[in-house]
XYZ file of C-alpha atoms in Angstrom:
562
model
C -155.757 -100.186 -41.380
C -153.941 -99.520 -37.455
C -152.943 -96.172 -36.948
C -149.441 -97.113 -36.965
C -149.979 -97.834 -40.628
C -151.245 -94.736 -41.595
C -148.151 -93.279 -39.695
C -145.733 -94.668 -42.976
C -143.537 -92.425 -42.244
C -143.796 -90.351 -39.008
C -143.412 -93.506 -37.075
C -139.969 -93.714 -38.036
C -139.384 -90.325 -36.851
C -141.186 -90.214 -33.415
C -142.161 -93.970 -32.282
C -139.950 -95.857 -29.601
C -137.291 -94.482 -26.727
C -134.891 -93.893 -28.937
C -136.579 -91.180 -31.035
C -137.213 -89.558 -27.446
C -135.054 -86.532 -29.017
C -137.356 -86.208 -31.610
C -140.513 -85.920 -29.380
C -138.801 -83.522 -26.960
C -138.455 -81.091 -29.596
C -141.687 -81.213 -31.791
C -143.311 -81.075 -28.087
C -141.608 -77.644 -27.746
C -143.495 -77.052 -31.292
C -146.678 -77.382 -30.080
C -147.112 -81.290 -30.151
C -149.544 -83.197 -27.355
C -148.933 -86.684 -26.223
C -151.879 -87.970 -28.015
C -150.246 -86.259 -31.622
C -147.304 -88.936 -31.685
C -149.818 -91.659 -32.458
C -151.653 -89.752 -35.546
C -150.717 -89.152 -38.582
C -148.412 -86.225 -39.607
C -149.624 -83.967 -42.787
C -146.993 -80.793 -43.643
C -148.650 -77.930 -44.537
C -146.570 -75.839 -47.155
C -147.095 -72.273 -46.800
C -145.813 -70.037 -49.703
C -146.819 -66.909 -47.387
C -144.757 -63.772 -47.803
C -144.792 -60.188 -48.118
C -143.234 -59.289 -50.894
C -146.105 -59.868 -53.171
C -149.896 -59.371 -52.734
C -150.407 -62.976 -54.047
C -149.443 -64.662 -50.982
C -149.773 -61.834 -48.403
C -153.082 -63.733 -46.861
C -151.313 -67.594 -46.868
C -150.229 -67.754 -44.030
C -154.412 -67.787 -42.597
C -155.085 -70.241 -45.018
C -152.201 -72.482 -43.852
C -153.803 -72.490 -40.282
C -156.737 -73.159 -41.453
C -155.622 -76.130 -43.780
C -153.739 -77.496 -40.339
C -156.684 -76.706 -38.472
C -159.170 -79.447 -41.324
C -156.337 -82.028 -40.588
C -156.399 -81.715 -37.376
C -160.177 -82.160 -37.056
C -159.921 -84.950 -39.031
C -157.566 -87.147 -36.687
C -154.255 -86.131 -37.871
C -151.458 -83.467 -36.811
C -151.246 -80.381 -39.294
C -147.540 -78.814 -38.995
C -146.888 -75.412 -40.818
C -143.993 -74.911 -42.379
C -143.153 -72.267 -44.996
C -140.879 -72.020 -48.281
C -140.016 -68.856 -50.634
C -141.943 -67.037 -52.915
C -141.097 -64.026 -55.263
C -143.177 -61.813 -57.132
C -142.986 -61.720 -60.855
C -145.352 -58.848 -60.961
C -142.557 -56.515 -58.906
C -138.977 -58.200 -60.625
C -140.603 -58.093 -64.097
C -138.179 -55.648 -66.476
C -135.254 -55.762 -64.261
C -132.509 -58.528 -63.653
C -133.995 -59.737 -60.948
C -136.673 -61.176 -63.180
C -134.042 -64.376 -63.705
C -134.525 -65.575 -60.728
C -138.696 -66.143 -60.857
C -138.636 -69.181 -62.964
C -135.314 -70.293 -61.201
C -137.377 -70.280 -57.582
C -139.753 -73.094 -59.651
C -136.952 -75.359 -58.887
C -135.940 -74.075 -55.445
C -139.172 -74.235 -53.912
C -139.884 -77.716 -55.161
C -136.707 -78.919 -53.767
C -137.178 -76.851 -50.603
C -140.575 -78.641 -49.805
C -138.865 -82.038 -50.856
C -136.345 -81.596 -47.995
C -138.828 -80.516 -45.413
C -140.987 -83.479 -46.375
C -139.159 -85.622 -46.416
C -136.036 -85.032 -43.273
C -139.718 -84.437 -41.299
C -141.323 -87.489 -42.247
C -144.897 -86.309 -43.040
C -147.182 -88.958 -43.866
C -149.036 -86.201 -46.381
C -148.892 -83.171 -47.445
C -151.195 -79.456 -48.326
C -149.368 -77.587 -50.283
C -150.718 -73.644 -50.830
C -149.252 -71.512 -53.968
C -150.558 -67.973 -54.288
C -148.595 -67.323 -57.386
C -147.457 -68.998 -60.933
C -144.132 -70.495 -59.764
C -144.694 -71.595 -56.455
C -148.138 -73.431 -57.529
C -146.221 -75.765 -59.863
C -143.551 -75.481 -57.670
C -145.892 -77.200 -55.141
C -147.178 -79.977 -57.328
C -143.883 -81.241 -58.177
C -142.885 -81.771 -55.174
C -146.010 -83.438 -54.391
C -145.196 -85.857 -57.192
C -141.469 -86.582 -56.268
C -142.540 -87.600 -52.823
C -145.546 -89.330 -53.634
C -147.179 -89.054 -50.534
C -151.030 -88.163 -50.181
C -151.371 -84.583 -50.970
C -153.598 -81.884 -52.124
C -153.203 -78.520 -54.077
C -154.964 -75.511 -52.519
C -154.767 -72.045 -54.742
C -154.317 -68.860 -52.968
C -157.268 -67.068 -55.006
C -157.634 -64.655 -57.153
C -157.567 -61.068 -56.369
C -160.540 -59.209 -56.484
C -160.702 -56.603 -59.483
C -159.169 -52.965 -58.993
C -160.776 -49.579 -59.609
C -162.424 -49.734 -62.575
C -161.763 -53.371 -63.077
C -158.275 -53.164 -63.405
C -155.692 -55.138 -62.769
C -151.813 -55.490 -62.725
C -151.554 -55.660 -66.707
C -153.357 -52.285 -66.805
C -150.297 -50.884 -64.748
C -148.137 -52.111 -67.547
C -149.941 -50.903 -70.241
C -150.517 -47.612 -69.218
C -146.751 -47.152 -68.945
C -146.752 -48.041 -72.936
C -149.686 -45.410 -73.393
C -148.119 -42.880 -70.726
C -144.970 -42.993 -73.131
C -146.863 -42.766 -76.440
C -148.784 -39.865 -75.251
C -152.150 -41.207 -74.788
C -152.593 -41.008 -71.528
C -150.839 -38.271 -68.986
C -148.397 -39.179 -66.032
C -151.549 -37.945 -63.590
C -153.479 -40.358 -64.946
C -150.755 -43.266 -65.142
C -150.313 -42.594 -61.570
C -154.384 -42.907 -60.739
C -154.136 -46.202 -62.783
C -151.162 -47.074 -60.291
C -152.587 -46.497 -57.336
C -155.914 -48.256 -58.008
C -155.057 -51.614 -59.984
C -153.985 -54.089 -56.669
C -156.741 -53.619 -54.211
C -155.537 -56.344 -52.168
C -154.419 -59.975 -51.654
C -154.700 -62.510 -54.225
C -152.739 -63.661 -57.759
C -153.537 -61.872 -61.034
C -157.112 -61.802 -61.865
C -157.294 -62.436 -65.657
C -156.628 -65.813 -66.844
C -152.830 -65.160 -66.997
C -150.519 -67.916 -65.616
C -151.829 -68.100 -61.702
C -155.326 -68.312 -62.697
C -154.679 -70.379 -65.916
C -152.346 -73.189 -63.450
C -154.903 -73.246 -60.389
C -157.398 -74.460 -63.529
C -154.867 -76.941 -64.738
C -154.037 -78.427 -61.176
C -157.678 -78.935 -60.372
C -158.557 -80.608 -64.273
C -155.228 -82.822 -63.307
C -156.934 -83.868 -60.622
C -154.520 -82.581 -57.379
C -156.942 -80.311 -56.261
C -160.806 -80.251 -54.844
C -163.498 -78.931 -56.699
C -163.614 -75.129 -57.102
C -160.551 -74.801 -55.890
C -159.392 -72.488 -58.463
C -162.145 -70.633 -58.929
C -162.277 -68.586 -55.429
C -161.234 -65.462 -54.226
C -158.036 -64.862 -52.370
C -160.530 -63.142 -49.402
C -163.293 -65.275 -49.395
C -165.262 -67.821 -46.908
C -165.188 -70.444 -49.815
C -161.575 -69.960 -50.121
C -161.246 -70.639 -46.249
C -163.496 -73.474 -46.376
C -161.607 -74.960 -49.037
C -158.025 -74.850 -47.304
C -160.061 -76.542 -43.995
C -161.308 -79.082 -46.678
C -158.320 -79.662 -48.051
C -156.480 -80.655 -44.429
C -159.236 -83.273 -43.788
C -158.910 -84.625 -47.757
C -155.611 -85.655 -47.106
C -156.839 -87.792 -44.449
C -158.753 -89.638 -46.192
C -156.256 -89.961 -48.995
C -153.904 -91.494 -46.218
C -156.422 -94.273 -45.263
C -157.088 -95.177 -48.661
C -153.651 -94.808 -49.337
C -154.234 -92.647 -52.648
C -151.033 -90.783 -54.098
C -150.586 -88.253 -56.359
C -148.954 -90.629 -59.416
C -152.160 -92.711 -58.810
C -153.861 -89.422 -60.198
C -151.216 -88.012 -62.153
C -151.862 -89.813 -65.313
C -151.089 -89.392 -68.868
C -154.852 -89.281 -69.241
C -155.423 -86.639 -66.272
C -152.761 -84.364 -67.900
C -154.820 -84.348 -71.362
C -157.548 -82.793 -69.180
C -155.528 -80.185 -67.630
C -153.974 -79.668 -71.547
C -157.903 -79.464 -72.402
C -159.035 -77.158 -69.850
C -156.225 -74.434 -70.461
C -157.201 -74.280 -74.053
C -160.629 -73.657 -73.102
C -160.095 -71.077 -71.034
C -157.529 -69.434 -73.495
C -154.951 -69.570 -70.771
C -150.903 -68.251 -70.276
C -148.145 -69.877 -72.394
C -146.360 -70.570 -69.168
C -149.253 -73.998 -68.659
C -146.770 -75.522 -71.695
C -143.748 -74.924 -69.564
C -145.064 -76.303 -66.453
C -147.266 -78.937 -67.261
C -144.076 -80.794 -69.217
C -142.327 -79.941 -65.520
C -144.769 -81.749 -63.741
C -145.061 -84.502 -66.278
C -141.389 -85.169 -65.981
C -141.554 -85.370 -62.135
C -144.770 -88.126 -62.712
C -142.722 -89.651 -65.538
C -145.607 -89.283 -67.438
C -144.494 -89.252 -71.215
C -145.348 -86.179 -72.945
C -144.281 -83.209 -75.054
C -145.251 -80.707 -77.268
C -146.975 -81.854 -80.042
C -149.260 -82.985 -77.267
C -150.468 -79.567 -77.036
C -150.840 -79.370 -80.536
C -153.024 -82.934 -80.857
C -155.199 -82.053 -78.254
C -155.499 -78.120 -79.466
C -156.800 -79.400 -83.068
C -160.354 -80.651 -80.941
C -160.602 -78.358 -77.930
C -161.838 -74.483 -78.753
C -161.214 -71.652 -76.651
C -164.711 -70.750 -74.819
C -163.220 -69.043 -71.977
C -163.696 -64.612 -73.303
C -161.099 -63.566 -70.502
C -158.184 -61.095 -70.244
C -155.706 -61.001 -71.779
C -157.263 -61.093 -74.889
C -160.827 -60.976 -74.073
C -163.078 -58.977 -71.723
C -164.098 -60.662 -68.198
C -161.753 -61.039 -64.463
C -161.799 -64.578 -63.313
C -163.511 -62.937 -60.141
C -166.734 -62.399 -63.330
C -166.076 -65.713 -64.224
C -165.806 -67.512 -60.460
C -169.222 -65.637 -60.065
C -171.195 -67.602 -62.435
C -169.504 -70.954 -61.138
C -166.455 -71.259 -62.156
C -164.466 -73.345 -64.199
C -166.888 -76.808 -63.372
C -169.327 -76.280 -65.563
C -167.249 -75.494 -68.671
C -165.943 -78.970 -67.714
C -169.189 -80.615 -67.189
C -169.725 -79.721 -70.631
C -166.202 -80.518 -72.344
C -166.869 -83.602 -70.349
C -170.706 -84.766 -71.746
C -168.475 -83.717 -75.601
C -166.205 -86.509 -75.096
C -163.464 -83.567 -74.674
C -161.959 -84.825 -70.909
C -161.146 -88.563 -69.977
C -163.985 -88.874 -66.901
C -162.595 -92.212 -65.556
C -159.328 -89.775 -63.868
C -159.245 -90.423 -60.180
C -159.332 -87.228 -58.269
C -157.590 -86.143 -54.752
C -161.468 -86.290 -53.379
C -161.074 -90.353 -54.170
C -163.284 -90.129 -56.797
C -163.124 -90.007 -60.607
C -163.681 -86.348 -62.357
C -167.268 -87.811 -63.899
C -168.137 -88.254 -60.270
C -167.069 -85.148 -58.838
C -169.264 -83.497 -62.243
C -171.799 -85.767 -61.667
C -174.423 -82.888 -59.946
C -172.255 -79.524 -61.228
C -175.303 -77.092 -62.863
C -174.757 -75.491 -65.942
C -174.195 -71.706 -65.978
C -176.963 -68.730 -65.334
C -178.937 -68.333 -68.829
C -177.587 -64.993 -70.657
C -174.100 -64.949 -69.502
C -171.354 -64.759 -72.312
C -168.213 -65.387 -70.423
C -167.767 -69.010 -71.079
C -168.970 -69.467 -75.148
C -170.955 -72.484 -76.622
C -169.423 -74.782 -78.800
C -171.338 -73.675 -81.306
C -169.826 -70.378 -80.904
C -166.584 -70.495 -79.419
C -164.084 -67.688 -79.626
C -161.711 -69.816 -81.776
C -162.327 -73.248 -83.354
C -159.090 -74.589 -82.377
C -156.245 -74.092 -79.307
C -154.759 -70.540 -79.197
C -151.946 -72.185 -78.044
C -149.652 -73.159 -81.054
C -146.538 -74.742 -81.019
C -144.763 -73.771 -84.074
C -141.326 -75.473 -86.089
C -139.223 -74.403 -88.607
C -135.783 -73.121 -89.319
C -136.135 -70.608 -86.777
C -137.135 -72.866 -84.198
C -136.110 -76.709 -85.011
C -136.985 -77.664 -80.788
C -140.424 -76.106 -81.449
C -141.935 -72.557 -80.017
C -145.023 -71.923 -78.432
C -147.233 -68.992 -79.910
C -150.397 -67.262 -77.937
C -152.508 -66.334 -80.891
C -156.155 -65.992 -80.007
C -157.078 -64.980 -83.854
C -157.980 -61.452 -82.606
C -154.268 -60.652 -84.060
C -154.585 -62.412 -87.603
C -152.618 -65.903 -88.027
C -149.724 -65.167 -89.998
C -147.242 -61.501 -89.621
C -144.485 -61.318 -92.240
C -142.185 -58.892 -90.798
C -138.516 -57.289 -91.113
C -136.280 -58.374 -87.590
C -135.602 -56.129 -85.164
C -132.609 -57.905 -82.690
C -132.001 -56.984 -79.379
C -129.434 -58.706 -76.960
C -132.024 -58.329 -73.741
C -135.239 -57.272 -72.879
C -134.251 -53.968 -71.831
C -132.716 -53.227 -75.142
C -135.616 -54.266 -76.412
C -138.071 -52.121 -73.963
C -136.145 -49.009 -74.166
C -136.422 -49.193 -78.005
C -140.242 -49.742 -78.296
C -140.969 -47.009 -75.359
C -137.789 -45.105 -77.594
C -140.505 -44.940 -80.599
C -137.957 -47.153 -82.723
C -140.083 -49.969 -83.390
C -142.209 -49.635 -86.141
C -145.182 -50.957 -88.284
C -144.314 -54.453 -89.845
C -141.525 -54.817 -87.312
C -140.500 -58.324 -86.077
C -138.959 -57.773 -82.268
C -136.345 -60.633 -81.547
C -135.744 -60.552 -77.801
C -132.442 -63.494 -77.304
C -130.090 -64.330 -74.627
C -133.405 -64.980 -72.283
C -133.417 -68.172 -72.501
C -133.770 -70.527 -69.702
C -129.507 -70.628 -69.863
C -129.176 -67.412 -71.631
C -130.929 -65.635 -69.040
C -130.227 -67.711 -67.231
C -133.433 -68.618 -66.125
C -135.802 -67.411 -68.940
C -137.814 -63.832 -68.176
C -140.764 -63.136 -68.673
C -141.660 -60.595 -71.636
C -144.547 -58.591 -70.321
C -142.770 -55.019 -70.510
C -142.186 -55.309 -74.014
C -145.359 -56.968 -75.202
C -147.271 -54.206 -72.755
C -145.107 -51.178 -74.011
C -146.263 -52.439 -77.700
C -150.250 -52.724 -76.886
C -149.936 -49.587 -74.936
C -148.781 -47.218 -78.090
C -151.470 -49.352 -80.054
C -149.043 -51.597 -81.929
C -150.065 -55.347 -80.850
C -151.603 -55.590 -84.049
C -148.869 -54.131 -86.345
C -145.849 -55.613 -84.665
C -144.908 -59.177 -83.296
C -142.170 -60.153 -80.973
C -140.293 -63.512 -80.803
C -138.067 -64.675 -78.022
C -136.162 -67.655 -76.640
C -137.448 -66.047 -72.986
C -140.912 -66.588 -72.074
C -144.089 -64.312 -71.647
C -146.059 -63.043 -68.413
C -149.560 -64.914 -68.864
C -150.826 -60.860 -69.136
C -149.073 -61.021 -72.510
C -151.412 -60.682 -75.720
C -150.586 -59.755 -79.213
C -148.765 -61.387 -81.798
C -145.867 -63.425 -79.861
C -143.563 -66.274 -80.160
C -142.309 -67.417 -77.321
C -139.816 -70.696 -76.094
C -138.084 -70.817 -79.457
C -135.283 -73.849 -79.036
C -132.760 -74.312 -79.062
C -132.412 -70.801 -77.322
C -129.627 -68.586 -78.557
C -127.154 -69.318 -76.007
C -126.205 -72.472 -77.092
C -126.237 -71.774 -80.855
C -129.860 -72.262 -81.870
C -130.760 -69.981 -84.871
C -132.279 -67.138 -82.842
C -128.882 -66.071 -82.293
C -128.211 -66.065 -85.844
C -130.574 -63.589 -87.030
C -129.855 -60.090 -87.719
C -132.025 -56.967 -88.457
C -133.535 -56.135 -91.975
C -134.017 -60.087 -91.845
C -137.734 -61.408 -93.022
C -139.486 -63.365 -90.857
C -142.466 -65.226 -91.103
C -145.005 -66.133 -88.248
C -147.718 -68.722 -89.478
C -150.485 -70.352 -87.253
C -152.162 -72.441 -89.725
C -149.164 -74.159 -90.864
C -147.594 -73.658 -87.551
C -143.710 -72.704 -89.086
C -141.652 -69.862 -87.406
C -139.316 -69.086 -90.339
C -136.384 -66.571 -91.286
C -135.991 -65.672 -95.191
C -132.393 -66.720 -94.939
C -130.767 -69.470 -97.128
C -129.455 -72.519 -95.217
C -125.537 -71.401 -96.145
C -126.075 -68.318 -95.086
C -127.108 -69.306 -91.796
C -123.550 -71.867 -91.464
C -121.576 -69.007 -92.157
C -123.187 -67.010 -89.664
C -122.774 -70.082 -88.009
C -119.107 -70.334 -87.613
C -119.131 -66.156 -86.957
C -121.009 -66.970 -83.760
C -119.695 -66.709 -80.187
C -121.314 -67.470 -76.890
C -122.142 -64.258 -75.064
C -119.596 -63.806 -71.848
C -121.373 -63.836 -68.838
C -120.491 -62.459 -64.902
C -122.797 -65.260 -63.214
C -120.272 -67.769 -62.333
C -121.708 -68.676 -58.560
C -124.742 -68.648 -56.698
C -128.455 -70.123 -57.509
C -128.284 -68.818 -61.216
C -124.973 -70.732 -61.796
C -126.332 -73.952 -60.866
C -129.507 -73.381 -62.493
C -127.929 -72.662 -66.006
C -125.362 -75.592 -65.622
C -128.254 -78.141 -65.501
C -131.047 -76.564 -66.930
C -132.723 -78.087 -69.770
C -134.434 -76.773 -72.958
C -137.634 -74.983 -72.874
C -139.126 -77.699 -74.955
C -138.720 -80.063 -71.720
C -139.921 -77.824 -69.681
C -136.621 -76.355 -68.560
C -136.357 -78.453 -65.458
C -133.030 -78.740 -63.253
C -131.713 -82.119 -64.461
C -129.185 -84.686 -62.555
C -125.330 -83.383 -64.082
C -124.428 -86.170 -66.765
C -122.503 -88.845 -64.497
C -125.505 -89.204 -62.865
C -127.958 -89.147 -65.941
């Protein structure tokens, strides 16, 4: 193949005297004479400072130009937004995390493709921008590879950001003193790098890589690391190769592929938020799937993976026995992942598993089948009258499988927060968080003030807490997230009120409310659509084409266009 070939789309951009324009300015960029005949790959840089997850990017951006560079093409840097759920979480500005999903996706679209890159890197340091990243990979469809920020390295005592939050429950219960919450505080983030339990950063750099969009071990480095720099440079020179063999991400974007990323979540008992994003991305590949996918797929695939939330080991413990590979070496020799995937290193995932070694003898982070930490997916995607769209449910066992409960409504999540911290929520009590919806919200906030106020006064097994919102991947306990349709356009959530019972079942997978079907028509035609004050601006647009949670609540074309 000439190297005008493999310039698909920078040659229309900088070749012949007309484009002299062109050259004149990306030569005031930092292009030679010899760059206008290679190959162009964008490097998308989610580097910012307003969050420790991406604080280091912008290195590893350089670095990823630097491996295409070596390889024969031209790297060009070019950033796009990031905000920090771990900072917004509990306030308003919590509406606009999921919302940036969609943003920063279109925002690398527009780069890519008014710059004509011929390929792309793409580096997320945090659990919106990362699928963020791949679907605008797949909407372009140009040869491109995921690189993960990295985790962050454990705090003081190895704790992390969801220790901050829970010691605000326990510094309001009493159990611990504000001297203490403060030491917590200052002690928890030592550094750079996402979320180090398998919450949603950690649990979607696993995904990406089992999908197949990202080299080996790429999600299981830390943010400060020489593997993690070696990794962006390999990533730059991957893409390369994917341009001369002309490899895209829908090649490797498969319905098969995203089984294995369903797979490998499961195992590692990772974040709700994998449901929401993986149907995101699958929509952008037009790859045919949905939620009872999860629940196929969870009914053979245990949970192996003992890591926080609910369990006891840092993905830094779990990157230092090897990572996530082995875990899939083995799902793979159980028949559990489809081995004939192509990968973004041009070969299949049996290939690239091929020569992976199994884990050090004695170590219990990553169970045997024999003796997993639950049979079957943690993830379950309930139905019933309280959900007819289907909810998704993080139940790891630890909490029981069923909670019959009396509702306790709230309007927001502060309502709900200043109630539980308030000592209002009791024993037995169901909390219904509505109006967070991805429309409702608009744009669907996280939950992990409330579900961290309740383990912090020692309630996660006592109470449960549903929501048409979403949870932080740092929530555990008994919750119900996603329920659809959400309460802002008239699903039942918005129907309930307190004293109502409510039952949560696992087995049988039904989210129910002890409420006759007439009595929910006549609260039915009592109901009214909350007002709302957003009528402009980023939220606007989001909530006017948002769809459900149960499709992944993706911006979709307005219906003329549909």
């Amino acid at each position: 193949m000439s190297d005008k070939d493999l310039r698909k789309y920078s040659r229309i951009v900088v070749d012949g005297p007309e484009k002299a324009p062109s050259r004149a300015m990306l030569r005031a960029v930092g292009f030679g004479e010899d760059d206008f005949s290679k190959p162009q790959i964008g490097i998308a840089s989610t580097w910012s400072m307003v969050t420790p997850c991406n604080m280091h990017i912008k290195e590893l951006a350089d670095e990823a130009a630097a491996g295409a560079d070596e390889a024969g093409a031209k790297g060009v840097v070019f950033n796009t937004i990031s905000v920090s759920d771990g900072i917004s979480m509990g306030t308003p500005g919590m509406r606009y995390s999921l919302v940036s999903r969609e943003i920063i996706a279109d925002s690398i679209e527009a780069v890519a493709g008014a710059e004509g890159f011929d390929g792309l890197v793409t580096i997320g340091g945090c659990d919106k921008n990362m699928p963020a990243c791949v679907m605008a990979m797949a909407r372009m469809n140009r040869p491109s590879v995921f690189v993960y920020g990295g985790t962050i390295r454990p705090g003081a005592k190895r704790r992390d950001i969801v220790a901050v939050f829970e010691a605000v429950g326990a510094a309001a219960s009493g159990r611990i003193t504000s001297e203490e919450l403060l030491e917590v505080e200052q002690t928890a983030i030592p550094g750079p790098g996402a979320c180090g339990g398998m919450y949603t950063a950690n649990t979607m750099a696993s995904a990406i890589e089992a999908l197949g969009m990202s080299l080996a071990n790429s999600s299981a480095q830390e943010a400060v690391s020489a593997d993690k720099i070696k990794d962006c440079r390999r990533a730059g020179a991957a893409v390369m190769e994917l341009i001369r063999r002309d490899i895209k991400p829908l090649d490797i974007m498969t319905r098969p592929a995203f089984e294995n990323a369903i797979a490998v979540v499961i195992a590692l008992g990772g974040s709700t938020n994998a449901v929401l994003h993986l149907l995101a991305l699958a929509r952008e590949a037009d790859v045919d799937l949905s939620l009872d996918d999860f629940t196929r797929i969870g009914a053979r695939v245990p949970v192996l993976g003992d890591l926080k939330p609910s369990g006891r080991y840092l993905m830094s413990e779990l990157i230092a026995i090897g990572g996530i590979q082995p875990m899939m070496k083995r799902m793979l020799d159980r028949g559990l992942l489809h081995g004939d995937c192509l990968t973004v290193t041009g070969k299949t995932l049996a290939e690239n598993l091929a020569d992976v070694e199994d884990y050090p003898a004695g170590q219990d982070i990553v169970r045997d089948f024999e003796t997993p930490i639950k049979p079957d997916s943690h993830l379950a995607i309930l139905y019933g009258n309280l959900a007819p769209e289907g909810a998704v449910a993080k139940i790891s066992g630890k909490e029981g499988l069923r909670f019959e409960g009396t509702a306790r409504v709230f309007a927001s999540e502060e309502e709900a927060l200043q109630a539980i911290l308030g000592d209002e929520v009791k024993s037995g009590d169901v909390v219904v968080v509505r109006y967070e919806g991805p429309r409702g919200g608009p744009g669907m906030r996280e939950m992990l003030s409330p579900t961290s106020a309740i383990m912090g006064k020692g309630l996660g097994s006592d109470v449960a807490l549903i929501t048409d919102g979403r949870f932080s991947g740092g929530s555990h306990g008994f919750v119900v997230g996603h329920v659809s349709p959400e309460a802002a356009v008239g699903g039942p959530i918005g129907l309930l009120e307190d004293g109502d019972r409510i039952l949560i079942d696992a087995q049988t997978r039904e989210l129910n409310v002890d409420v006759d079907e007439a009595e929910l028509e006549r609260r039915k035609t009592r109901w009214q659509p909350p007002a709302t004050t957003i009528r402009r601006g980023a939220l606007a647009k989001y909530r006017a084409c948002v769809s459900s949670a149960s499709e992944g609540a993706v911006t979709v074309p307005p219906p003329w266009d549909r």
